[in-house]
XYZ file of C-alpha atoms in Angstrom:
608
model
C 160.722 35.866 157.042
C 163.327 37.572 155.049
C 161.550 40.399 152.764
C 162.524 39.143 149.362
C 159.308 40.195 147.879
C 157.548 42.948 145.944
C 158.315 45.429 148.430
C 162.187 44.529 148.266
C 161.684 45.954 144.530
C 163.817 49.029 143.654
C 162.844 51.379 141.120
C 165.012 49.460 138.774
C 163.401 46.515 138.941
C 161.623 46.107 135.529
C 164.457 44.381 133.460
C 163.765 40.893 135.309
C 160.106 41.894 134.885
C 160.681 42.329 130.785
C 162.427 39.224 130.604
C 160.027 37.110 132.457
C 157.422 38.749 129.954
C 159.844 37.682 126.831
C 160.620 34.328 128.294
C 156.769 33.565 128.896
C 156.230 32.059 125.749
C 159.052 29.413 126.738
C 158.216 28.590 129.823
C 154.617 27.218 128.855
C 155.139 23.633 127.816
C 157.144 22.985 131.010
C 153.634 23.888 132.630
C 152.029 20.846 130.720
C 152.134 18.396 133.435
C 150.911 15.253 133.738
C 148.042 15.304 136.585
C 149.415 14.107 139.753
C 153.044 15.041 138.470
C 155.513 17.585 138.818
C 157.043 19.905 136.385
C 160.686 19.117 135.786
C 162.819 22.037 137.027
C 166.381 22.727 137.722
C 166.594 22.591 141.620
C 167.104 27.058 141.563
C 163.748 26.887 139.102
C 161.190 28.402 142.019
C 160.915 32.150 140.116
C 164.411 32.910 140.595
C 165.446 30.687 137.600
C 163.189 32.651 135.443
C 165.004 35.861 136.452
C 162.351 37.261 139.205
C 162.676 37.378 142.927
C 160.624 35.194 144.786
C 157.475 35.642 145.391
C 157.367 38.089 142.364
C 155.390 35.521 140.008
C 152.754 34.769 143.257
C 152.627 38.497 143.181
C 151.706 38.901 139.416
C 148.545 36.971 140.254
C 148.072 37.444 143.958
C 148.302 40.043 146.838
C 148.377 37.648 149.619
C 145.944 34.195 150.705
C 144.279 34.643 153.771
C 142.697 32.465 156.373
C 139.641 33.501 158.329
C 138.430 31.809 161.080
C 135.945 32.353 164.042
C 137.148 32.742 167.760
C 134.868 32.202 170.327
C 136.306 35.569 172.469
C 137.653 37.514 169.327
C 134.727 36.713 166.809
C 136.367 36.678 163.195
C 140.096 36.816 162.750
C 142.942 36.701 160.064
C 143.950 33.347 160.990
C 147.012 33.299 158.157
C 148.506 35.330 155.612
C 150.790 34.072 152.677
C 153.228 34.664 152.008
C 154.048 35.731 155.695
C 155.816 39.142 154.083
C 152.346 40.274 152.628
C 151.501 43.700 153.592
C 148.103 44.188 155.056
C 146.914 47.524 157.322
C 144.434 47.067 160.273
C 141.742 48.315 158.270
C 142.352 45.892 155.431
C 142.248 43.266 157.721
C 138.968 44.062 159.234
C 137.670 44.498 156.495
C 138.773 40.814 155.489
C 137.668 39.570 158.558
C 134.256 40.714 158.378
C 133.726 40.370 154.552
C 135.007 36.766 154.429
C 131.824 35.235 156.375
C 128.253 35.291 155.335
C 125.469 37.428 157.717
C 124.501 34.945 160.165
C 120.825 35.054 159.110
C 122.358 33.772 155.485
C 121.836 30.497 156.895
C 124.789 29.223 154.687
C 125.549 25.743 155.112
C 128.097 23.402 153.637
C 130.480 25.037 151.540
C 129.854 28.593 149.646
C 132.065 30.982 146.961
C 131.567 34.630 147.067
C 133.211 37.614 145.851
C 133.448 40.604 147.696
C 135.796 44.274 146.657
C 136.880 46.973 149.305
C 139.315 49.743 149.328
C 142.546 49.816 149.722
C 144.409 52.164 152.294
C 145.860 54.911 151.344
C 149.896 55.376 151.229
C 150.742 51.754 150.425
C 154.399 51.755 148.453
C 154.731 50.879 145.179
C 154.883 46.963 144.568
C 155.108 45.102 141.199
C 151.316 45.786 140.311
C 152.700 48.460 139.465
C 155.225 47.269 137.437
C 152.691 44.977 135.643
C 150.709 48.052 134.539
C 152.804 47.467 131.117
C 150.046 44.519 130.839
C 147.086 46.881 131.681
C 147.397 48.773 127.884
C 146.465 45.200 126.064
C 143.342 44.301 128.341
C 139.845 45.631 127.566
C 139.310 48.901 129.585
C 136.023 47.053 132.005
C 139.385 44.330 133.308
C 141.991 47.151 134.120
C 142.985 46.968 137.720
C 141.662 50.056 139.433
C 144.941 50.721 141.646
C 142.273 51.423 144.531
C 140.643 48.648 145.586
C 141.103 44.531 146.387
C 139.079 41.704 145.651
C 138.628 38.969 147.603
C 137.485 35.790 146.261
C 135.948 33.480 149.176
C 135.600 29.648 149.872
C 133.780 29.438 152.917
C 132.695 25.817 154.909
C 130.493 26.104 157.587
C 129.758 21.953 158.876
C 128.664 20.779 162.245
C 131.098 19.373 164.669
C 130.353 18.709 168.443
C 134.442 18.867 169.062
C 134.301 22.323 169.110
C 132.784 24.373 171.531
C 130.283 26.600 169.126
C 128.981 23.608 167.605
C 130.377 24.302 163.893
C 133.575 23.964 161.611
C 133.274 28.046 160.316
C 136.708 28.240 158.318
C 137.099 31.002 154.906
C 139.943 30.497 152.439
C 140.307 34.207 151.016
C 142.490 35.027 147.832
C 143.162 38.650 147.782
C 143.652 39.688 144.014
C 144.219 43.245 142.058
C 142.377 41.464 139.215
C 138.902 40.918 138.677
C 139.391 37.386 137.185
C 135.940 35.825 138.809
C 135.563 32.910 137.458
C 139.398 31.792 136.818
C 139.787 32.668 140.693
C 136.676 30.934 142.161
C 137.525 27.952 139.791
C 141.548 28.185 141.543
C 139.059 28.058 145.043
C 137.422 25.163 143.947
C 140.683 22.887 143.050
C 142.673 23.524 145.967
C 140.132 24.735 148.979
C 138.405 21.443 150.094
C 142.000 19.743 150.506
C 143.261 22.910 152.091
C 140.163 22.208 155.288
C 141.960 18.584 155.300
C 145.529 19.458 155.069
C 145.901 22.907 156.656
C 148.629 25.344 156.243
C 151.397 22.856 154.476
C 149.223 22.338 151.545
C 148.188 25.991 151.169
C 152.259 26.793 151.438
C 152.920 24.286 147.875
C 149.805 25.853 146.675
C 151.092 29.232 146.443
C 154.449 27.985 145.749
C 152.905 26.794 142.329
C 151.130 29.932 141.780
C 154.683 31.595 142.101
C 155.694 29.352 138.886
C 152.924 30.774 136.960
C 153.393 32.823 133.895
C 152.676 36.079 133.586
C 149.312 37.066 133.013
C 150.029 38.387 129.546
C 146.906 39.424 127.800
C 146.272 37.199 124.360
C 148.601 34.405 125.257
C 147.053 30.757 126.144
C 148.520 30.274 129.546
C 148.817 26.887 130.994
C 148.866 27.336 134.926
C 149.559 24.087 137.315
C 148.198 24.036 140.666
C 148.487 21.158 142.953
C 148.300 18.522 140.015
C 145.643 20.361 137.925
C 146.134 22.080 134.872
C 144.206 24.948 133.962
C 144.151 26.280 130.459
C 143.026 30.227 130.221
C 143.241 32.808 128.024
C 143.100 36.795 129.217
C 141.311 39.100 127.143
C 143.229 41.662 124.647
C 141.638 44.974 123.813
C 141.761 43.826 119.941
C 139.475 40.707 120.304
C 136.153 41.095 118.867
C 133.329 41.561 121.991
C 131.512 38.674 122.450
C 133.929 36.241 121.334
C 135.708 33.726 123.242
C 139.268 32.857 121.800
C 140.690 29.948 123.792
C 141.260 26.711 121.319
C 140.064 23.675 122.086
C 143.120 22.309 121.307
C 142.837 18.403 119.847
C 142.244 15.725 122.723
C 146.066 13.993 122.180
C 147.400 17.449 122.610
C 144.869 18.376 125.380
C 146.103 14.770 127.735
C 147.469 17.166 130.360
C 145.135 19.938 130.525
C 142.588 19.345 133.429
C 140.171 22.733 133.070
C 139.702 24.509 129.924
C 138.098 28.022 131.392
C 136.636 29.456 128.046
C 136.599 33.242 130.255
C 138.029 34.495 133.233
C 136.032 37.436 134.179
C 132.153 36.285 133.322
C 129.412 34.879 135.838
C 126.525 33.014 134.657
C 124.867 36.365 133.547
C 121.342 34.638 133.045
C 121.101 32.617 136.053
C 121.148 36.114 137.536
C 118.726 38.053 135.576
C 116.475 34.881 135.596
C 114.093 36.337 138.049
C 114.298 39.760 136.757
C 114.878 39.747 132.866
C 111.106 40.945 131.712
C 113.269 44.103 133.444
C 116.750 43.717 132.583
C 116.509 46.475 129.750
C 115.677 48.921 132.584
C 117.939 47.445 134.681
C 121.030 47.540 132.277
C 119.918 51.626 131.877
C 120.383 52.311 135.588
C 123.595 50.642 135.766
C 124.751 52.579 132.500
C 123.897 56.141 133.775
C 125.676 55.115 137.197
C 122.193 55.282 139.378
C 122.603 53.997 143.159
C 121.223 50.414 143.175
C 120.808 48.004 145.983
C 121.207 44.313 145.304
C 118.935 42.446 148.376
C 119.936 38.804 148.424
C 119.476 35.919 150.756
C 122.844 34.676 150.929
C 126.914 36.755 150.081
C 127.053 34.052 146.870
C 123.477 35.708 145.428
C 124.522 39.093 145.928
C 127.668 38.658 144.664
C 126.900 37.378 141.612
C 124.229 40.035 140.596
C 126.169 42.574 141.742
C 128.976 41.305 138.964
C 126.510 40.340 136.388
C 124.729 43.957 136.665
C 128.272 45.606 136.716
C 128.843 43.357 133.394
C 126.056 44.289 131.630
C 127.365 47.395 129.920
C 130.578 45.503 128.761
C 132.211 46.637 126.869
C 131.803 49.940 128.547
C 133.518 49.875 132.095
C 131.331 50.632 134.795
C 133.483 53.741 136.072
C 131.392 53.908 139.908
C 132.600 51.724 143.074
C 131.096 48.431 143.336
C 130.650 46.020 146.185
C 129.728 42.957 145.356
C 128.941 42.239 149.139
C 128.791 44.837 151.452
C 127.716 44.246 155.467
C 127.709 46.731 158.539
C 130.667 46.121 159.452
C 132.704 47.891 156.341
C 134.987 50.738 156.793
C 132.711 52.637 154.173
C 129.505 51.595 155.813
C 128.749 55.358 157.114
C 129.817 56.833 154.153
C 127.192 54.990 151.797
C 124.177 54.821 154.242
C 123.777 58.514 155.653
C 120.517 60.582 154.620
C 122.071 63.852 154.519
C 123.274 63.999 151.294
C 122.081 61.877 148.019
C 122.466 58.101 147.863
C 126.144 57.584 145.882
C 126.783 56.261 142.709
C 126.946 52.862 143.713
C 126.278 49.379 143.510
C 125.769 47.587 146.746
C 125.340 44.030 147.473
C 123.640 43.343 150.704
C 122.058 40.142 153.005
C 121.647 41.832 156.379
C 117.884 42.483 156.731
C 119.128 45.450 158.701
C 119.926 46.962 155.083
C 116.426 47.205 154.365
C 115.729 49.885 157.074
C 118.853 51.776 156.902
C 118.661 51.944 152.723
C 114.863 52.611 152.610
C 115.940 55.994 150.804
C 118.321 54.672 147.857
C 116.154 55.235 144.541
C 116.550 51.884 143.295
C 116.649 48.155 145.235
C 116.188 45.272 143.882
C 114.822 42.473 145.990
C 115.839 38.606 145.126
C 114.894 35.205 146.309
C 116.899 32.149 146.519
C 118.419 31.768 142.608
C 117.269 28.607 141.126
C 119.484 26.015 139.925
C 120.204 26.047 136.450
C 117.180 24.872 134.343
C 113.982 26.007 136.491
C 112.482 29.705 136.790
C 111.563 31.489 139.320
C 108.163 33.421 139.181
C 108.761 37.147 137.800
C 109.451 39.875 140.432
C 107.467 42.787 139.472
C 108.373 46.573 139.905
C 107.025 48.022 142.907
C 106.810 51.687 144.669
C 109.533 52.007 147.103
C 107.232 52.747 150.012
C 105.902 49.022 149.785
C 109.602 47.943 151.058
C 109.306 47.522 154.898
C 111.716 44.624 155.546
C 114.063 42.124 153.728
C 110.821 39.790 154.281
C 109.343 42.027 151.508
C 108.574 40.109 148.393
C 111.224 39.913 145.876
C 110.530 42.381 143.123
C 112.271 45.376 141.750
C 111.785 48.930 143.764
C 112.207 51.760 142.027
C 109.913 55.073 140.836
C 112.042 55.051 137.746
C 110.756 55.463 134.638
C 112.836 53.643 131.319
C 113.943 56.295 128.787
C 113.287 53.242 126.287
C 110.639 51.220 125.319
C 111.047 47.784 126.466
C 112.341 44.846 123.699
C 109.890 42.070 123.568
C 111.478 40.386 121.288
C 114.751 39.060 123.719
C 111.588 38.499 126.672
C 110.011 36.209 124.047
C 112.878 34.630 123.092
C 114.780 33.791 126.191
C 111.033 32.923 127.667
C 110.938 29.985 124.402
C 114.439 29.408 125.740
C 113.231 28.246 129.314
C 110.179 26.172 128.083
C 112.351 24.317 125.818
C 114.854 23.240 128.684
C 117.776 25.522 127.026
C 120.606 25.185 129.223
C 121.593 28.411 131.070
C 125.089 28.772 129.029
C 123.062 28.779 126.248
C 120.489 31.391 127.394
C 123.797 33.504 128.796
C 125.330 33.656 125.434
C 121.632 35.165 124.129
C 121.694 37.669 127.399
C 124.738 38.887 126.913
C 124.964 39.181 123.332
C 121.696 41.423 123.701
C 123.323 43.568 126.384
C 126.470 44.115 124.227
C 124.237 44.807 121.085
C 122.260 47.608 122.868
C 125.727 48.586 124.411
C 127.297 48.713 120.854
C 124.193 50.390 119.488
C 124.200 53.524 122.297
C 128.294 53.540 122.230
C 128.840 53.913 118.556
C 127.521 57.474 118.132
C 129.312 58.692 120.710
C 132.896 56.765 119.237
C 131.580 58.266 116.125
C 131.564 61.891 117.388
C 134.402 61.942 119.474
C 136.763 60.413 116.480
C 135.590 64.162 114.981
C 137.220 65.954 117.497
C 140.862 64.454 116.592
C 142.401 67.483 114.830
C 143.294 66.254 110.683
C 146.562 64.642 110.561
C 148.212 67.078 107.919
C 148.139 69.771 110.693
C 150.506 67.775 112.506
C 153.996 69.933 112.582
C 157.606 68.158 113.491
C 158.265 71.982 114.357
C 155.125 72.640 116.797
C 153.520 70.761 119.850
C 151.036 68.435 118.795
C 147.543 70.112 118.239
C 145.157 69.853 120.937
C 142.088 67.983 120.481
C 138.265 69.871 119.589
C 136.215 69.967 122.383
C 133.668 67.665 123.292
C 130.192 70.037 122.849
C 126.988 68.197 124.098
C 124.422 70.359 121.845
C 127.007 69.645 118.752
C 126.946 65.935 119.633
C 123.028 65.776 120.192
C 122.393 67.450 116.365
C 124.327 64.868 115.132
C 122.194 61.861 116.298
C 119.085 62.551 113.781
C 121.582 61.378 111.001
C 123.306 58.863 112.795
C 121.801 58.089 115.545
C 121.194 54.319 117.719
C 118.451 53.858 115.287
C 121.177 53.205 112.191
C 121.914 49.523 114.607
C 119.404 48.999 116.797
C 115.430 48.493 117.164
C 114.458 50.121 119.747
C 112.528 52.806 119.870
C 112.339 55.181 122.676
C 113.798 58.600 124.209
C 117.265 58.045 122.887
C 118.311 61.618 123.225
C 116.673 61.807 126.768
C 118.804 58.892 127.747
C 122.316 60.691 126.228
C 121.346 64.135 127.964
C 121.531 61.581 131.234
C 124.050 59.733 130.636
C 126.574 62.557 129.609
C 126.225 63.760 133.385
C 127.012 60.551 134.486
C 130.394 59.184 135.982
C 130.403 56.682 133.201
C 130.281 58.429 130.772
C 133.301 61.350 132.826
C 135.297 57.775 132.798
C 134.517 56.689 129.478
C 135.217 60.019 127.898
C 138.588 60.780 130.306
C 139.800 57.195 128.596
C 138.679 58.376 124.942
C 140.637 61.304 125.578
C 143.717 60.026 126.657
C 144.273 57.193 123.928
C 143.681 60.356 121.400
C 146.135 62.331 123.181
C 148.877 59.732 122.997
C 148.038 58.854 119.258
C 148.859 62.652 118.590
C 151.982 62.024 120.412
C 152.868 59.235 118.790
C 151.632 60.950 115.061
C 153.871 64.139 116.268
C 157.487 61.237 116.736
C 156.463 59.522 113.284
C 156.701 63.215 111.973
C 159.492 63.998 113.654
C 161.444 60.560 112.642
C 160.561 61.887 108.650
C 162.620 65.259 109.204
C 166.194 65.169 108.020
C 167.335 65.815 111.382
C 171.153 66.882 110.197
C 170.352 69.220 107.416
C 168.228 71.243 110.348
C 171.138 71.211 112.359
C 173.158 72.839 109.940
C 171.276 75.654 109.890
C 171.087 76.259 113.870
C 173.029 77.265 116.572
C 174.535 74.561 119.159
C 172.391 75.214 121.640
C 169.173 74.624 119.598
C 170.482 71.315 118.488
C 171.644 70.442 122.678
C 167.953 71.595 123.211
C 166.701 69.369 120.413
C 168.282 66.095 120.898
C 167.068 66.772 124.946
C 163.699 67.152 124.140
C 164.051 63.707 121.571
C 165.491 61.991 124.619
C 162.460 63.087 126.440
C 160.126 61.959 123.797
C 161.544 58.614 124.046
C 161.175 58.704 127.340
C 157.602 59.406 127.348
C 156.725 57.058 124.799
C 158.100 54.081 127.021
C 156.949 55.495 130.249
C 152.936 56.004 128.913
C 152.762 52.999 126.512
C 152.312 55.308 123.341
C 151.239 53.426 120.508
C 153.955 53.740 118.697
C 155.655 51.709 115.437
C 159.358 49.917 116.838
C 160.992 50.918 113.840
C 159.717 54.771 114.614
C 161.502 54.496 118.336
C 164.562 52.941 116.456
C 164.806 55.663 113.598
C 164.736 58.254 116.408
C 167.628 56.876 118.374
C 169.636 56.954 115.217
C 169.020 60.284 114.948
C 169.731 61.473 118.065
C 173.156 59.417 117.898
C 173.970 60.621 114.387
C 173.043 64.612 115.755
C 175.472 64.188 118.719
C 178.355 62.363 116.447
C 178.323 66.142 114.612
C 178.442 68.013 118.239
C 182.569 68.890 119.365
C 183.415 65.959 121.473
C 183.271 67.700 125.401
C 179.573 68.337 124.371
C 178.939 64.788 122.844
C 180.259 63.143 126.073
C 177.736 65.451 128.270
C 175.030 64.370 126.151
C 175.911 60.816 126.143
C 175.949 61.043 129.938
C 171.986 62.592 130.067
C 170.945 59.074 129.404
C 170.997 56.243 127.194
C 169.954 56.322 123.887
């Protein structure tokens, strides 16, 4: 197949990109279709109408779809990838291939979803993900793409049948995704994977060809995305929404005729479902995953660990959990050595394992946590308890948490008894999720804030901001300084809880999440005092300093404007439009009063 994908982008491929961005507004009520219909297009409306190459929407959404299935003589094997351009290395593949099917002691059959994340090779070019970074500065830091790994989100059917030779139907349906969209991807699985097993390969062809239709996925807009005659209604995330909020509309039920799935998130899992046979510890719990300890996640089947992997990761939203993940992790991965040898310290990691083999090899990470089968929604399982590590033997070990770890605070009986009234009174799990994760984002909130609170002091005062002079630099971030200033204002002004707070910080502060949390911090200050230093510039009366310097201060001036614009577009700075346009007339108006040989050089450095 002809490459007339991502890869065939130049670097000057982000106009179509900005106008498919602009026109995304009006190309969602041609996505309303009727169920069963199609939308109505002009015949050249498959991406190219909308000014983007083909492929280029799919790739907004996508990396590739892949089919795994089992050979008898090969074992598992990339069966299809599409589109049949889609770049994937050996390694990736492998990877894939071994990822994409439970352990056989999992036992799993019928039809199971999983998730699973590995890394990507290194030296792959530049394809529009990167081009879609402009999307990245509106989403909440914990759904950023990390530009290093994939995800793959799996529909796998395992069902006898004595045609073949092994006994069993073994078939995965992989989507291979930058974003970590769970639940909007595993509810894409749902719709179009059973047919897929009936259809084959033309159905999964017009299924990506509708995903290459899609709109953008523009953070804050309500997108309405058609997929073999469903509609699904979603909203992504925006930085500026308030945590803990959901903001798609439930729009009225004449205007709602065509929608077929309203997905209220696209990121969460059923956070309680998972905790359920841990949550008399999930206060410890959430303060391993927050100071970035190594945790294993010992599950009976990839779905289980999958899940608990993602709802542990999600449990210090909206704080991004800064350490690699792996949401299912078997022998097989590329990384496998890496994470399991004992001569150096377990990594800061969280692994998701079914392999009883794990239970041997991992006997020296600090923390595991064991898990039984998760009950459907509505019935408990009996508490796991925590337990020395030396008791774990085998993945036959009883389900419990392992650890020597001691919690810096004192444990909340208050969310125990309540979410404990919650199960004897039959409260569905959504209901007891909403309760979960509003208490995770609470103590979240409560441990952040100081630290927001100090590091907004280290931003130098805005009146020492000079037009004239690079922009200050910001204070530095002083742990001791920091600590005094918790007796005042402390976790204790917002929370309950009482407990070694400061022991916790004096952790935590060492930890990767708080070296990515603070890195983040750092830069949006940085580009704010960029962005102060152009307003102050835009306020200067640009001519009258002309006048009083020499023509080759005021060629090095309107150079160093041009690069300020420049940087502003190429780093997202948040800066006003009008600011960007006032500075544009001012560099025009500056080299109007230049002799004419040096105002066509200047106009020639770039446009303005």
């Amino acid at each position: 197949m002809a490459l007339r994908g991502p890869a065939a982008l130049g670097p000057g491929s982000r106009r179509p990109l900005d106008e498919a961005v602009a026109g995304a507004e009006g190309r969602e009520a041609p996505a309303l279709v009727a169920v069963g219909g199609a939308p109505e297009d002009d015949e050249e409306d498959d991406g190219r109408g909308r000014g983007l190459l083909r492929w280029d929407g799919f790739s907004a959404w996508l990396h590739c779809v892949c089919v795994v299935g089992f050979d008898l003589e090969l074992g598992q094997a990339v069966e299809v990838i599409y589109p049949q351009h889609s770049k994937l290395t050996d390694r990736e593949k492998t990877n894939i291939c071994y990822l994409s099917f439970p352990d056989s002691n999992s036992g799993c059959l019928g039809d199971t979803q999983f998730c699973f994340r590995f890394r990507q090779s290194s030296g792959r070019r530049v394809s529009l993900h990167c081009l879609l970074d402009q999307f990245d500065k509106d989403i909440p830091v914990y759904l950023k793409k990390d530009p290093a790994y994939f995800y793959g989100y799996v529909y796998f059917r395992q069902v006898r049948d004595k045609t073949l030779k092994r006994g069993y139907f073994q078939k995965s349906l992989v989507l291979i995704s930058k974003l970590p969209y769970i639940h909007f991807f595993h509810t894409v699985l749902k719709q179009i994977a059973p047919e897929y097993f009936e259809k084959n390969e033309p159905y999964l062809e017009a299924a990506c060809n509708d995903v290459d239709r899609w709109p953008a996925p523009v953070p804050g807009k309500t997108l309405h995305l058609p997929i073999m005659g469903v509609v699904m209604k979603v909203r992504i995330p925006t930085c500026h929404d308030k945590p803990g909020t959901t903001q798609i509309v439930q729009l009225t039920q004449q205007a709602d005729t065509n929608i077929s799935v309203i997905l209220p998130t696209v990121h969460e899992v059923d956070i309680f479902r998972c905790f359920c046979p841990v949550f008399l510890h999930s206060q410890m719990l959430w303060e391993l995953v927050l100071l970035g300890e190594p945790l294993v996640v010992m599950a009976p089947s990839p779905s289980e660990s999958s899940e608990t992997v993602l709802a542990l990761v999600n449990c210090i939203s909206p704080l991004k959990y800064f350490s690699d993940f792996r949401p299912y992790f078997t022998i097989h991965d590329s990384e496998f050595k890496e994470y399991t040898t004992r001569t150096q310290a377990p990594p800061s990691v969280i692994l998701g394992v079914t392999n009883p083999f794990f239970a041997k090899t991992l006997q020296h990470w600090p923390h595991i946590i064991r898990i039984g089968d998760l009950k459907p929604t509505g019935e408990i399982p009996k508490q796991v308890k925590v337990k020395k590590l030396k008791n774990l033997k085998t993945l036959d070990s009883k389900p419990g948490v392992y650890t020597s770890y001691k919690p810096y605070l004192n444990r909340d009986e208050e969310i125990i008894k309540q979410l404990q009234k919650g199960v004897q009174q039959k409260r569905p799990s959504e209901a007891q999720s909403v309760i979960l994760r509003r208490y995770f984002l609470e103590l979240t909130q409560s441990f952040i804030i100081p630290l927001e609170r100090y590091v907004a002091s280290l931003m130098p005062l805005q009146k020492s901001i000079s037009p004239w002079k690079s922009p200050p630099q910001l204070r530095q971030f002083l742990p001791e300084e920091f600590m005094k200033t918790l007796e005042k204002t402390g976790p204790q002004l917002t929370s309950r809880i009482k407990g070694d707070w400061i022991g916790l910080y004096r952790h935590f502060l060492k930890s990767p999440n708080f070296d990515g949390w603070f890195k983040t911090r750092r830069k949006e200050m940085t580009q704010k005092l960029e962005a102060l230093h152009l307003e102050a510039l835009c306020e200067e009366d640009l001519l009258l300093w002309i006048q009083k310097h020499t023509e080759v201060e005021t060629v090095d001036l309107v150079l160093k404007l041009k690069n300020k614009l420049l940087q502003a577009d190429r780093e997202h700075l948040p800066v006003k439009p009008d600011t960007m346009e006032k500075l544009r007339t001012h560099i025009d108006a500056i080299i109007l009063a230049l002799p004419e040989d040096l105002q066509g050089i200047l106009l020639k450095t770039g446009m303005t």
